[in-house]
Short mmCIF file of N, CA, C and O in Angstrom, two decimals:
data_model
loop_
_atom_site.label_atom_id
_atom_site.label_comp_id
_atom_site.label_asym_id
_atom_site.label_seq_id
_atom_site.Cartn_x
_atom_site.Cartn_y
_atom_site.Cartn_z
N MET A 1 13.63 18.42 3.55
CA MET A 1 13.22 17.44 2.73
C MET A 1 12.11 17.69 1.75
O MET A 1 11.08 17.76 2.54
N GLU A 2 12.70 17.23 0.62
CA GLU A 2 11.34 17.30 -0.49
C GLU A 2 10.41 16.51 -0.72
O GLU A 2 10.77 15.43 -0.29
N ASP A 3 8.95 16.88 -1.01
CA ASP A 3 7.66 15.89 -0.67
C ASP A 3 9.00 14.26 -1.32
O ASP A 3 8.13 13.47 -1.72
N ILE A 4 8.53 14.81 -2.58
CA ILE A 4 9.04 13.27 -3.49
C ILE A 4 10.65 12.74 -3.15
O ILE A 4 10.30 11.66 -2.98
N VAL A 5 11.19 13.25 -2.50
CA VAL A 5 12.04 12.82 -1.83
C VAL A 5 11.09 11.78 -0.88
O VAL A 5 11.81 10.23 -0.51
N ILE A 6 10.58 12.20 0.21
CA ILE A 6 9.89 11.84 1.03
C ILE A 6 9.00 10.36 0.49
O ILE A 6 9.01 9.37 1.38
N ALA A 7 8.16 10.28 -0.60
CA ALA A 7 7.68 9.15 -1.35
C ALA A 7 8.53 8.03 -1.71
O ALA A 7 8.48 7.51 -1.30
N ALA A 8 8.96 8.72 -2.23
CA ALA A 8 10.16 7.65 -2.57
C ALA A 8 10.42 7.07 -1.80
O ALA A 8 11.27 5.49 -1.77
N LEU A 9 11.43 7.59 -0.26
CA LEU A 9 12.26 6.88 0.51
C LEU A 9 10.77 5.50 1.70
O LEU A 9 11.43 4.78 1.28
N PHE A 10 9.51 6.42 1.12
CA PHE A 10 8.72 5.78 2.43
C PHE A 10 8.04 4.24 0.83
O PHE A 10 8.14 2.98 1.45
N PHE A 11 8.19 4.44 0.12
CA PHE A 11 7.97 3.13 -1.82
C PHE A 11 9.19 1.99 -1.30
O PHE A 11 8.52 0.64 -0.54
N ASN A 12 9.99 2.88 -0.89
CA ASN A 12 11.83 2.18 -0.49
C ASN A 12 11.29 0.97 0.71
O ASN A 12 11.99 0.33 1.12
N ALA A 13 11.07 1.71 1.90
CA ALA A 13 10.89 1.49 3.27
C ALA A 13 9.88 0.17 3.35
O ALA A 13 9.39 -0.98 4.08
N ILE A 14 8.92 0.85 2.75
CA ILE A 14 7.79 -0.40 2.14
C ILE A 14 8.58 -2.01 1.79
O ILE A 14 7.93 -3.11 2.41
N GLU A 15 8.78 -1.40 0.73
CA GLU A 15 9.53 -2.85 0.20
C GLU A 15 10.52 -3.85 0.70
O GLU A 15 10.98 -4.80 0.00
N SER A 16 11.51 -3.08 1.75
CA SER A 16 12.75 -3.08 2.47
C SER A 16 11.83 -3.88 3.21
O SER A 16 12.26 -4.07 4.43
N LYS A 17 10.68 -3.78 3.40
CA LYS A 17 10.37 -3.59 5.13
C LYS A 17 10.75 -3.71 6.34
O LYS A 17 9.91 -3.86 7.17
N ASP A 18 10.71 -1.95 6.47
CA ASP A 18 11.18 -1.86 7.07
C ASP A 18 9.89 -0.70 8.15
O ASP A 18 10.30 0.34 8.04
N PHE A 19 9.30 -1.34 8.24
CA PHE A 19 8.29 -1.06 9.32
C PHE A 19 9.14 0.26 10.67
O PHE A 19 7.98 0.87 10.28
N HIS A 20 9.92 0.33 10.85
CA HIS A 20 10.56 1.06 11.47
C HIS A 20 10.48 2.50 11.56
O HIS A 20 10.29 3.88 12.01
N THR A 21 11.04 2.44 9.53
CA THR A 21 10.79 3.33 9.18
C THR A 21 9.90 4.41 9.16
O THR A 21 10.02 5.82 9.01
N LEU A 22 9.21 2.62 8.40
CA LEU A 22 7.22 3.84 7.96
C LEU A 22 7.14 4.26 8.91
O LEU A 22 6.39 5.90 8.46
N SER A 23 6.57 3.82 10.26
CA SER A 23 5.70 4.41 11.09
C SER A 23 6.76 5.65 11.48
O SER A 23 5.91 6.73 11.80
N GLN A 24 8.32 5.76 11.67
CA GLN A 24 8.62 7.34 11.31
C GLN A 24 8.27 8.45 10.88
O GLN A 24 7.69 9.39 11.25
N MET A 25 8.01 7.55 9.55
CA MET A 25 7.44 8.83 8.09
C MET A 25 6.36 9.04 8.50
O MET A 25 5.70 9.70 7.43
N LEU A 26 5.31 8.17 8.98
CA LEU A 26 3.86 8.91 8.84
C LEU A 26 3.36 10.07 9.44
O LEU A 26 3.85 9.51 10.97
N ASP A 27 3.32 10.74 9.89
CA ASP A 27 1.99 11.59 10.62
C ASP A 27 1.27 10.86 11.50
O ASP A 27 0.76 10.04 11.13
N PRO A 28 1.38 11.43 13.00
CA PRO A 28 0.47 10.84 13.89
C PRO A 28 -1.41 10.13 13.22
O PRO A 28 -1.83 9.63 13.44
N GLU A 29 -1.56 11.15 12.29
CA GLU A 29 -2.78 11.52 12.23
C GLU A 29 -2.90 10.87 10.85
O GLU A 29 -4.08 11.51 10.01
N PHE A 30 -1.78 9.87 10.27
CA PHE A 30 -2.11 9.61 9.12
C PHE A 30 -3.19 8.95 8.93
O PHE A 30 -3.76 8.16 9.28
N LEU A 31 -3.49 9.16 7.28
CA LEU A 31 -5.03 8.42 6.93
C LEU A 31 -4.80 7.99 5.32
O LEU A 31 -3.92 8.00 4.74
N TYR A 32 -5.39 6.79 5.78
CA TYR A 32 -4.92 6.08 4.18
C TYR A 32 -6.54 5.89 3.29
O TYR A 32 -7.39 4.88 4.15
N TYR A 33 -7.02 6.11 2.11
CA TYR A 33 -7.74 6.20 1.82
C TYR A 33 -7.82 5.23 0.36
O TYR A 33 -6.89 5.41 -0.72
N GLY A 34 -8.67 4.24 0.24
CA GLY A 34 -8.48 3.15 -0.79
C GLY A 34 -9.47 2.73 -1.29
O GLY A 34 -10.96 2.97 -0.35
N PRO A 35 -10.13 1.24 -1.09
CA PRO A 35 -11.00 0.48 -1.50
C PRO A 35 -11.68 0.16 -0.43
O PRO A 35 -12.97 -1.14 -0.23
N THR A 36 -11.21 0.54 0.84
CA THR A 36 -12.11 0.24 2.32
C THR A 36 -13.55 0.94 2.53
O THR A 36 -12.88 2.88 2.48
N PRO A 37 -14.48 0.21 3.32
CA PRO A 37 -15.45 1.54 3.22
C PRO A 37 -14.83 2.84 4.37
O PRO A 37 -15.39 3.54 3.87
N ASP A 38 -13.95 2.91 5.09
CA ASP A 38 -13.22 3.95 5.77
C ASP A 38 -11.96 3.80 5.79
O ASP A 38 -10.88 3.29 5.56
N PRO A 39 -11.55 5.32 6.17
CA PRO A 39 -10.06 5.13 5.68
C PRO A 39 -9.31 4.27 6.74
O PRO A 39 -9.98 4.21 7.95
N PHE A 40 -7.76 3.66 6.41
CA PHE A 40 -7.03 3.23 7.60
C PHE A 40 -6.46 3.82 8.20
O PHE A 40 -5.86 5.04 7.57
N ASP A 41 -6.74 3.93 9.61
CA ASP A 41 -5.26 5.49 11.05
C ASP A 41 -3.59 4.46 10.53
O ASP A 41 -3.49 3.38 9.83
N LYS A 42 -3.06 5.26 10.63
CA LYS A 42 -1.52 4.82 10.88
C LYS A 42 -1.60 3.14 11.11
O LYS A 42 -0.85 3.06 10.51
N GLU A 43 -1.62 3.11 12.62
CA GLU A 43 -1.53 1.59 12.85
C GLU A 43 -2.12 0.69 12.31
O GLU A 43 -1.87 -0.97 11.59
N THR A 44 -3.76 0.54 11.70
CA THR A 44 -3.78 0.04 11.01
C THR A 44 -3.54 -0.44 8.89
O THR A 44 -3.38 -1.50 8.42
N TRP A 45 -3.04 1.04 9.04
CA TRP A 45 -2.69 0.86 7.34
C TRP A 45 -1.14 -0.31 7.74
O TRP A 45 -0.37 -1.11 7.39
N LEU A 46 -0.65 0.20 8.95
CA LEU A 46 1.30 -0.75 8.57
C LEU A 46 0.64 -2.13 9.54
O LEU A 46 1.51 -2.60 8.92
N ASP A 47 -0.23 -1.98 9.78
CA ASP A 47 -1.12 -3.90 10.24
C ASP A 47 -0.94 -4.38 8.76
O ASP A 47 -0.75 -5.47 9.16
N PHE A 48 -1.76 -3.42 8.12
CA PHE A 48 -1.89 -3.81 6.67
C PHE A 48 -0.88 -4.30 5.29
O PHE A 48 -0.76 -5.26 4.98
N GLN A 49 0.12 -3.72 6.40
CA GLN A 49 1.08 -3.56 5.16
C GLN A 49 2.31 -5.21 5.86
O GLN A 49 2.84 -5.62 4.90
N ARG A 50 2.02 -4.98 7.44
CA ARG A 50 2.74 -6.28 7.54
C ARG A 50 2.72 -7.45 6.77
O ARG A 50 2.72 -8.15 6.80
N ALA A 51 1.02 -7.74 6.88
CA ALA A 51 0.49 -8.67 6.51
C ALA A 51 0.33 -9.34 4.56
O ALA A 51 0.78 -10.04 4.43
N VAL A 52 0.32 -7.92 3.99
CA VAL A 52 0.75 -8.25 3.18
C VAL A 52 2.04 -9.15 2.43
O VAL A 52 2.44 -9.71 1.89
N GLN A 53 2.97 -8.13 3.10
CA GLN A 53 4.78 -8.45 2.85
C GLN A 53 5.00 -10.02 4.03
O GLN A 53 5.71 -11.09 3.19
N HIS A 54 3.94 -10.44 4.86
CA HIS A 54 4.63 -11.59 5.22
C HIS A 54 3.97 -11.92 4.01
O HIS A 54 4.91 -13.61 3.93
N ALA A 55 2.99 -12.81 3.68
CA ALA A 55 2.45 -13.94 2.64
C ALA A 55 2.67 -13.34 1.57
O ALA A 55 3.07 -14.39 0.92
N PHE A 56 3.91 -12.22 1.22
CA PHE A 56 4.36 -11.90 -0.49
C PHE A 56 5.45 -11.57 -0.32
O PHE A 56 5.34 -10.34 -0.10
N PRO A 57 6.27 -12.50 0.40
CA PRO A 57 7.85 -12.05 0.25
C PRO A 57 8.73 -11.85 -0.53
O PRO A 57 9.00 -10.59 -0.89
N ASP A 58 7.97 -11.23 -1.72
CA ASP A 58 8.24 -10.86 -3.42
C ASP A 58 7.28 -9.44 -3.48
O ASP A 58 7.59 -9.03 -4.82
N TRP A 59 6.63 -8.90 -3.02
CA TRP A 59 5.49 -8.18 -3.14
C TRP A 59 6.49 -6.76 -3.02
O TRP A 59 7.10 -5.98 -2.82
N SER A 60 5.88 -6.48 -4.62
CA SER A 60 7.07 -4.83 -5.28
C SER A 60 6.05 -3.79 -6.05
O SER A 60 4.85 -4.40 -6.31
N TYR A 61 5.73 -2.76 -4.92
CA TYR A 61 5.35 -1.49 -6.05
C TYR A 61 5.60 -1.06 -7.71
O TYR A 61 4.71 -0.66 -7.95
N ASN A 62 6.03 -1.87 -7.54
CA ASN A 62 7.55 -1.30 -9.21
C ASN A 62 7.20 -0.13 -9.84
O ASN A 62 6.36 0.27 -10.54
N ILE A 63 7.26 1.14 -9.09
CA ILE A 63 6.92 2.07 -9.14
C ILE A 63 7.36 3.31 -10.71
O ILE A 63 9.13 2.43 -11.17
N SER A 64 7.07 3.39 -11.75
CA SER A 64 7.44 3.69 -13.02
C SER A 64 7.30 5.26 -12.99
O SER A 64 8.24 5.87 -13.62
N LYS A 65 6.63 5.74 -12.13
CA LYS A 65 6.94 8.08 -12.43
C LYS A 65 6.26 7.71 -10.63
O LYS A 65 5.73 7.30 -9.97
N LEU A 66 7.24 8.87 -10.62
CA LEU A 66 7.13 9.67 -9.22
C LEU A 66 6.70 11.53 -9.30
O LEU A 66 7.93 11.63 -9.61
N GLU A 67 5.73 11.67 -9.26
CA GLU A 67 5.47 12.99 -10.46
C GLU A 67 5.12 14.08 -8.89
O GLU A 67 4.02 13.79 -7.90
N LYS A 68 6.04 15.33 -8.85
CA LYS A 68 5.02 16.78 -8.01
C LYS A 68 3.69 16.82 -8.73
O LYS A 68 3.95 17.68 -9.85
N ARG A 69 2.86 17.23 -7.45
CA ARG A 69 0.94 17.75 -8.44
C ARG A 69 1.56 19.12 -7.15
O ARG A 69 2.10 19.48 -6.81
N GLU A 70 -0.38 20.28 -7.38
CA GLU A 70 0.20 21.30 -6.78
C GLU A 70 -0.13 21.17 -5.53
O GLU A 70 1.04 21.42 -4.72
N ASN A 71 -0.51 19.78 -4.77
CA ASN A 71 -0.40 19.98 -3.02
C ASN A 71 -0.45 18.62 -2.70
O ASN A 71 -0.07 18.07 -1.54
N CYS A 72 0.73 17.27 -3.92
CA CYS A 72 1.32 16.07 -3.67
C CYS A 72 2.02 15.26 -4.15
O CYS A 72 2.40 16.02 -5.04
N ILE A 73 2.34 14.74 -3.85
CA ILE A 73 3.29 13.82 -5.10
C ILE A 73 2.14 12.38 -5.69
O ILE A 73 2.14 11.94 -5.07
N GLU A 74 1.94 12.36 -7.30
CA GLU A 74 1.76 11.35 -7.21
C GLU A 74 2.34 10.32 -7.70
O GLU A 74 3.34 10.50 -8.65
N ALA A 75 2.11 8.28 -7.89
CA ALA A 75 3.18 7.62 -7.41
C ALA A 75 2.51 6.62 -8.62
O ALA A 75 1.10 6.59 -9.20
N THR A 76 3.40 6.06 -9.81
CA THR A 76 2.05 5.33 -11.17
C THR A 76 2.99 4.82 -10.70
O THR A 76 3.99 3.61 -10.86
N VAL A 77 2.30 2.94 -9.44
CA VAL A 77 2.66 1.69 -9.18
C VAL A 77 1.99 0.50 -10.40
O VAL A 77 1.16 1.29 -10.13
N HIS A 78 2.35 -0.21 -10.40
CA HIS A 78 2.28 -1.93 -10.86
C HIS A 78 1.79 -3.08 -9.71
O HIS A 78 3.33 -3.44 -10.18
N ILE A 79 1.58 -3.50 -8.94
CA ILE A 79 2.16 -3.95 -8.09
C ILE A 79 1.99 -5.59 -8.33
O ILE A 79 1.21 -5.80 -9.32
N THR A 80 3.10 -6.33 -7.59
CA THR A 80 3.72 -7.68 -7.90
C THR A 80 3.47 -8.61 -6.56
O THR A 80 4.07 -7.87 -6.22
N GLY A 81 3.47 -9.56 -7.14
CA GLY A 81 4.32 -10.81 -5.80
C GLY A 81 3.65 -11.51 -5.58
O GLY A 81 2.50 -11.85 -6.62
N THR A 82 3.86 -12.65 -5.20
CA THR A 82 3.61 -14.08 -5.16
C THR A 82 3.25 -14.04 -3.44
O THR A 82 3.41 -14.53 -2.36
N HIS A 83 1.78 -14.98 -3.44
CA HIS A 83 1.50 -15.43 -2.15
C HIS A 83 1.58 -17.13 -1.23
O HIS A 83 1.22 -17.43 -2.38
N LEU A 84 2.79 -16.79 -0.88
CA LEU A 84 3.70 -17.79 -0.09
C LEU A 84 3.77 -18.63 1.15
O LEU A 84 3.32 -19.23 1.17
N LYS A 85 2.58 -17.25 1.78
CA LYS A 85 2.21 -17.45 3.59
C LYS A 85 0.90 -17.41 3.37
O LYS A 85 0.84 -16.05 2.64
N ASP A 86 0.35 -17.20 4.66
CA ASP A 86 -0.98 -17.07 5.15
C ASP A 86 -0.64 -15.95 5.14
O ASP A 86 -0.56 -14.81 5.51
N LEU A 87 -2.40 -15.20 4.52
CA LEU A 87 -2.76 -13.63 4.46
C LEU A 87 -3.87 -13.20 5.58
O LEU A 87 -4.47 -13.95 5.16
N GLN A 88 -2.90 -12.42 6.44
CA GLN A 88 -3.74 -12.25 7.34
C GLN A 88 -4.32 -10.84 7.39
O GLN A 88 -3.56 -10.31 8.18
N LEU A 89 -5.75 -10.07 6.61
CA LEU A 89 -6.36 -8.70 6.65
C LEU A 89 -6.25 -8.11 8.09
O LEU A 89 -7.14 -8.88 8.59
N PRO A 90 -5.66 -7.45 8.22
CA PRO A 90 -6.79 -6.71 9.98
C PRO A 90 -7.76 -6.34 9.28
O PRO A 90 -8.28 -4.52 9.91
N ILE A 91 -8.44 -6.32 8.29
CA ILE A 91 -9.92 -6.74 8.14
C ILE A 91 -11.29 -6.94 8.67
O ILE A 91 -11.17 -8.45 8.07
N GLU A 92 -12.00 -5.99 8.71
CA GLU A 92 -13.14 -7.28 9.16
C GLU A 92 -14.30 -8.11 8.51
O GLU A 92 -14.57 -7.49 7.43
N GLY A 93 -14.72 -9.31 8.55
CA GLY A 93 -15.49 -9.78 7.27
C GLY A 93 -14.06 -10.79 6.33
O GLY A 93 -14.68 -11.54 5.96
N ILE A 94 -12.94 -10.46 6.85
CA ILE A 94 -11.68 -11.14 5.83
C ILE A 94 -11.37 -12.23 6.37
O ILE A 94 -10.29 -11.96 7.18
N LYS A 95 -11.10 -13.30 6.38
CA LYS A 95 -10.75 -14.54 7.31
C LYS A 95 -9.25 -14.41 6.63
O LYS A 95 -8.99 -14.73 5.48
N SER A 96 -8.23 -15.58 7.44
CA SER A 96 -7.06 -16.02 6.58
C SER A 96 -7.76 -16.80 5.62
O SER A 96 -7.85 -17.64 5.06
N ILE A 97 -6.18 -16.10 4.62
CA ILE A 97 -6.08 -16.67 3.00
C ILE A 97 -4.95 -18.01 3.04
O ILE A 97 -3.69 -16.75 3.66
N LEU A 98 -5.51 -18.33 3.45
CA LEU A 98 -4.00 -19.58 2.88
C LEU A 98 -3.07 -19.42 1.37
O LEU A 98 -3.20 -19.24 0.99
N PRO A 99 -1.52 -19.59 1.82
CA PRO A 99 -1.05 -19.98 0.65
C PRO A 99 -1.87 -20.49 -0.32
O PRO A 99 -1.83 -21.32 -0.90
N THR A 100 -1.33 -19.91 -1.17
CA THR A 100 -2.42 -20.39 -3.02
C THR A 100 -1.00 -20.71 -3.72
O THR A 100 -0.93 -21.29 -4.86
N HIS A 101 0.12 -19.95 -3.58
CA HIS A 101 1.37 -19.72 -5.02
C HIS A 101 0.72 -18.95 -6.02
O HIS A 101 1.95 -19.43 -6.57
N LYS A 102 -0.04 -18.16 -5.80
CA LYS A 102 -0.70 -17.53 -7.16
C LYS A 102 0.51 -16.36 -7.10
O LYS A 102 0.64 -15.49 -6.13
N ARG A 103 1.01 -16.24 -8.65
CA ARG A 103 1.42 -14.92 -8.53
C ARG A 103 0.35 -13.80 -8.94
O ARG A 103 -0.26 -14.42 -10.29
N ILE A 104 0.53 -12.93 -8.08
CA ILE A 104 -0.56 -12.19 -8.93
C ILE A 104 0.29 -10.50 -9.43
O ILE A 104 0.98 -10.04 -9.19
N GLU A 105 -0.45 -9.54 -10.97
CA GLU A 105 0.01 -8.93 -11.08
C GLU A 105 -1.72 -7.57 -11.24
O GLU A 105 -2.27 -8.32 -12.01
N MET A 106 -1.40 -6.83 -10.71
CA MET A 106 -2.71 -5.68 -10.54
C MET A 106 -2.47 -4.41 -11.71
O MET A 106 -1.40 -4.55 -12.09
N PRO A 107 -3.59 -3.89 -12.04
CA PRO A 107 -3.50 -3.16 -12.59
C PRO A 107 -2.31 -2.36 -12.82
O PRO A 107 -2.11 -1.46 -11.46
N THR A 108 -2.19 -0.96 -13.46
CA THR A 108 -1.07 -0.15 -13.21
C THR A 108 -2.33 1.04 -12.50
O THR A 108 -3.42 1.28 -13.03
N GLU A 109 -1.69 1.35 -11.64
CA GLU A 109 -2.52 1.95 -9.88
C GLU A 109 -2.02 3.38 -10.24
O GLU A 109 -0.35 3.69 -10.24
N HIS A 110 -2.94 4.67 -9.73
CA HIS A 110 -2.07 5.66 -9.30
C HIS A 110 -2.44 6.06 -8.00
O HIS A 110 -3.38 5.35 -7.29
N ALA A 111 -1.29 6.42 -7.01
CA ALA A 111 -1.30 6.71 -5.80
C ALA A 111 -1.37 8.19 -5.17
O ALA A 111 0.07 9.17 -5.98
N TRP A 112 -1.47 8.91 -4.65
CA TRP A 112 -1.24 10.31 -4.38
C TRP A 112 -1.03 10.35 -2.77
O TRP A 112 -1.39 10.26 -2.06
N ILE A 113 0.53 11.22 -2.99
CA ILE A 113 0.70 11.20 -1.19
C ILE A 113 1.02 12.78 -0.50
O ILE A 113 1.50 13.37 -1.74
N LYS A 114 0.30 13.44 0.67
CA LYS A 114 0.60 14.51 0.97
C LYS A 114 0.97 14.56 2.21
O LYS A 114 1.39 13.57 3.07
N CYS A 115 2.25 15.26 2.25
CA CYS A 115 2.88 15.64 3.16
C CYS A 115 2.45 16.45 4.22
O CYS A 115 2.12 17.75 3.44
N ARG A 116 3.49 16.70 5.70
CA ARG A 116 3.04 18.23 6.25
C ARG A 116 4.21 18.00 6.90
O ARG A 116 5.14 16.78 7.40
N ASN A 117 5.27 18.93 7.27
CA ASN A 117 6.28 19.01 7.82
C ASN A 117 7.23 17.76 8.00
O ASN A 117 7.66 16.96 8.98
N GLY A 118 7.40 17.39 6.66
CA GLY A 118 8.21 15.67 6.43
C GLY A 118 7.76 14.52 6.51
O GLY A 118 8.57 14.06 7.27
N LYS A 119 6.64 14.94 6.62
CA LYS A 119 6.14 13.42 7.45
C LYS A 119 4.52 13.29 5.99
O LYS A 119 4.20 13.70 5.78
N ILE A 120 4.11 12.13 6.44
CA ILE A 120 2.98 11.64 5.40
C ILE A 120 1.84 11.62 6.16
O ILE A 120 1.67 10.87 7.07
N LYS A 121 1.82 12.36 5.15
CA LYS A 121 -0.03 13.31 6.17
C LYS A 121 -1.51 11.90 5.65
O LYS A 121 -1.90 11.44 6.42
N GLU A 122 -1.34 12.22 4.52
CA GLU A 122 -3.00 11.13 3.47
C GLU A 122 -1.88 10.21 2.23
O GLU A 122 -1.14 10.64 1.58
N LEU A 123 -2.30 8.80 2.35
CA LEU A 123 -1.79 8.64 1.28
C LEU A 123 -3.65 7.63 0.92
O LEU A 123 -4.39 7.64 0.80
N LYS A 124 -3.51 8.16 -0.38
CA LYS A 124 -5.35 7.87 -1.38
C LYS A 124 -4.01 6.78 -2.61
O LYS A 124 -3.72 6.96 -3.56
N VAL A 125 -5.13 6.06 -2.51
CA VAL A 125 -4.85 4.85 -3.95
C VAL A 125 -6.26 4.68 -4.69
O VAL A 125 -7.03 4.82 -4.20
N GLU A 126 -6.30 5.34 -6.15
CA GLU A 126 -7.38 4.57 -6.21
C GLU A 126 -7.86 3.71 -6.65
O GLU A 126 -7.24 2.59 -6.97
N SER A 127 -9.42 3.28 -6.68
CA SER A 127 -9.67 1.94 -6.96
C SER A 127 -10.37 1.58 -8.46
O SER A 127 -10.35 2.60 -8.76
N GLN A 128 -9.41 0.78 -9.40
CA GLN A 128 -9.87 0.54 -10.42
C GLN A 128 -10.38 -0.79 -10.32
O GLN A 128 -10.09 -1.65 -9.95
N PHE A 129 -10.78 -1.22 -11.83
CA PHE A 129 -12.12 -2.08 -11.82
C PHE A 129 -11.06 -3.88 -12.19
O PHE A 129 -9.54 -3.20 -12.61
N HIS A 130 -10.83 -4.66 -10.69
CA HIS A 130 -9.46 -5.76 -10.73
C HIS A 130 -8.20 -4.55 -10.09
O HIS A 130 -6.92 -5.92 -10.27
N GLY A 131 -8.49 -3.89 -9.80
CA GLY A 131 -7.06 -3.45 -8.66
C GLY A 131 -7.58 -3.14 -7.11
O GLY A 131 -8.58 -3.34 -6.77
N SER A 132 -6.24 -3.00 -6.81
CA SER A 132 -6.50 -2.18 -5.02
C SER A 132 -6.75 -3.93 -4.66
O SER A 132 -6.71 -4.91 -4.93
N LEU A 133 -6.93 -4.15 -3.21
CA LEU A 133 -7.74 -5.03 -2.50
C LEU A 133 -8.75 -5.81 -3.15
O LEU A 133 -8.37 -7.18 -3.44
N PRO A 134 -9.47 -5.72 -4.02
CA PRO A 134 -10.42 -6.46 -5.06
C PRO A 134 -9.93 -6.84 -5.80
O PRO A 134 -10.43 -8.35 -5.79
N GLY A 135 -9.62 -6.52 -6.85
CA GLY A 135 -8.51 -6.92 -7.64
C GLY A 135 -7.55 -8.25 -6.40
O GLY A 135 -7.24 -9.38 -7.47
N LEU A 136 -6.54 -7.76 -5.69
CA LEU A 136 -5.92 -8.36 -4.92
C LEU A 136 -6.78 -10.23 -4.36
O LEU A 136 -6.44 -11.29 -4.62
N LEU A 137 -8.03 -10.19 -3.71
CA LEU A 137 -8.96 -10.73 -3.33
C LEU A 137 -8.82 -11.49 -4.83
O LEU A 137 -9.38 -13.67 -4.30
N GLN A 138 -9.36 -11.27 -5.69
CA GLN A 138 -9.75 -11.54 -7.13
C GLN A 138 -9.11 -12.23 -7.01
O GLN A 138 -9.26 -13.75 -8.17
N GLN A 139 -7.88 -12.44 -8.02
CA GLN A 139 -6.47 -13.11 -8.29
C GLN A 139 -5.93 -14.46 -7.32
O GLN A 139 -6.20 -15.14 -7.89
N LEU A 140 -6.08 -14.43 -6.24
CA LEU A 140 -6.37 -15.33 -5.23
C LEU A 140 -7.66 -16.69 -4.95
O LEU A 140 -7.28 -16.80 -4.26
N GLY A 141 -8.78 -15.55 -5.92
CA GLY A 141 -9.77 -16.86 -5.48
C GLY A 141 -10.59 -16.55 -4.70
O GLY A 141 -11.17 -17.42 -4.06
N VAL A 142 -10.33 -15.60 -3.81
CA VAL A 142 -11.49 -15.44 -2.63
C VAL A 142 -12.37 -14.36 -2.73
O VAL A 142 -12.31 -13.71 -4.03
N GLU A 143 -13.66 -14.85 -2.56
CA GLU A 143 -14.84 -15.07 -2.96
C GLU A 143 -15.74 -13.40 -1.86
O GLU A 143 -15.03 -13.92 -0.68
#
């Protein structure tokens, strides 16, 4: 299967909350690089996604472009969602966030996906001002 197809199926599995398929799509040595001090391993990233999907039932990446680059797939995303349930992120120092009923809208961001042997080996998300996890927390009013 081509990497671009794997990337499309990956985002589809996230948005449909199919964590079994997501787990199978990720390489055992999967790493997520984002606005956190250390990269997330496979299980931490899956726990993070479960927490976000639980708290934001309408969470969407709103993918506008998937494009093959030299050694990765670049995705252009515009995350939106409504905070309707407790958000309990698996990140030390961040307490549970009660529902705010706020609709969040992140700036357009880019993510890069690297595949190996038909599985996703790495996900890297750019850190933009008012974007990613800091932007999400800011929009929810968390300091």
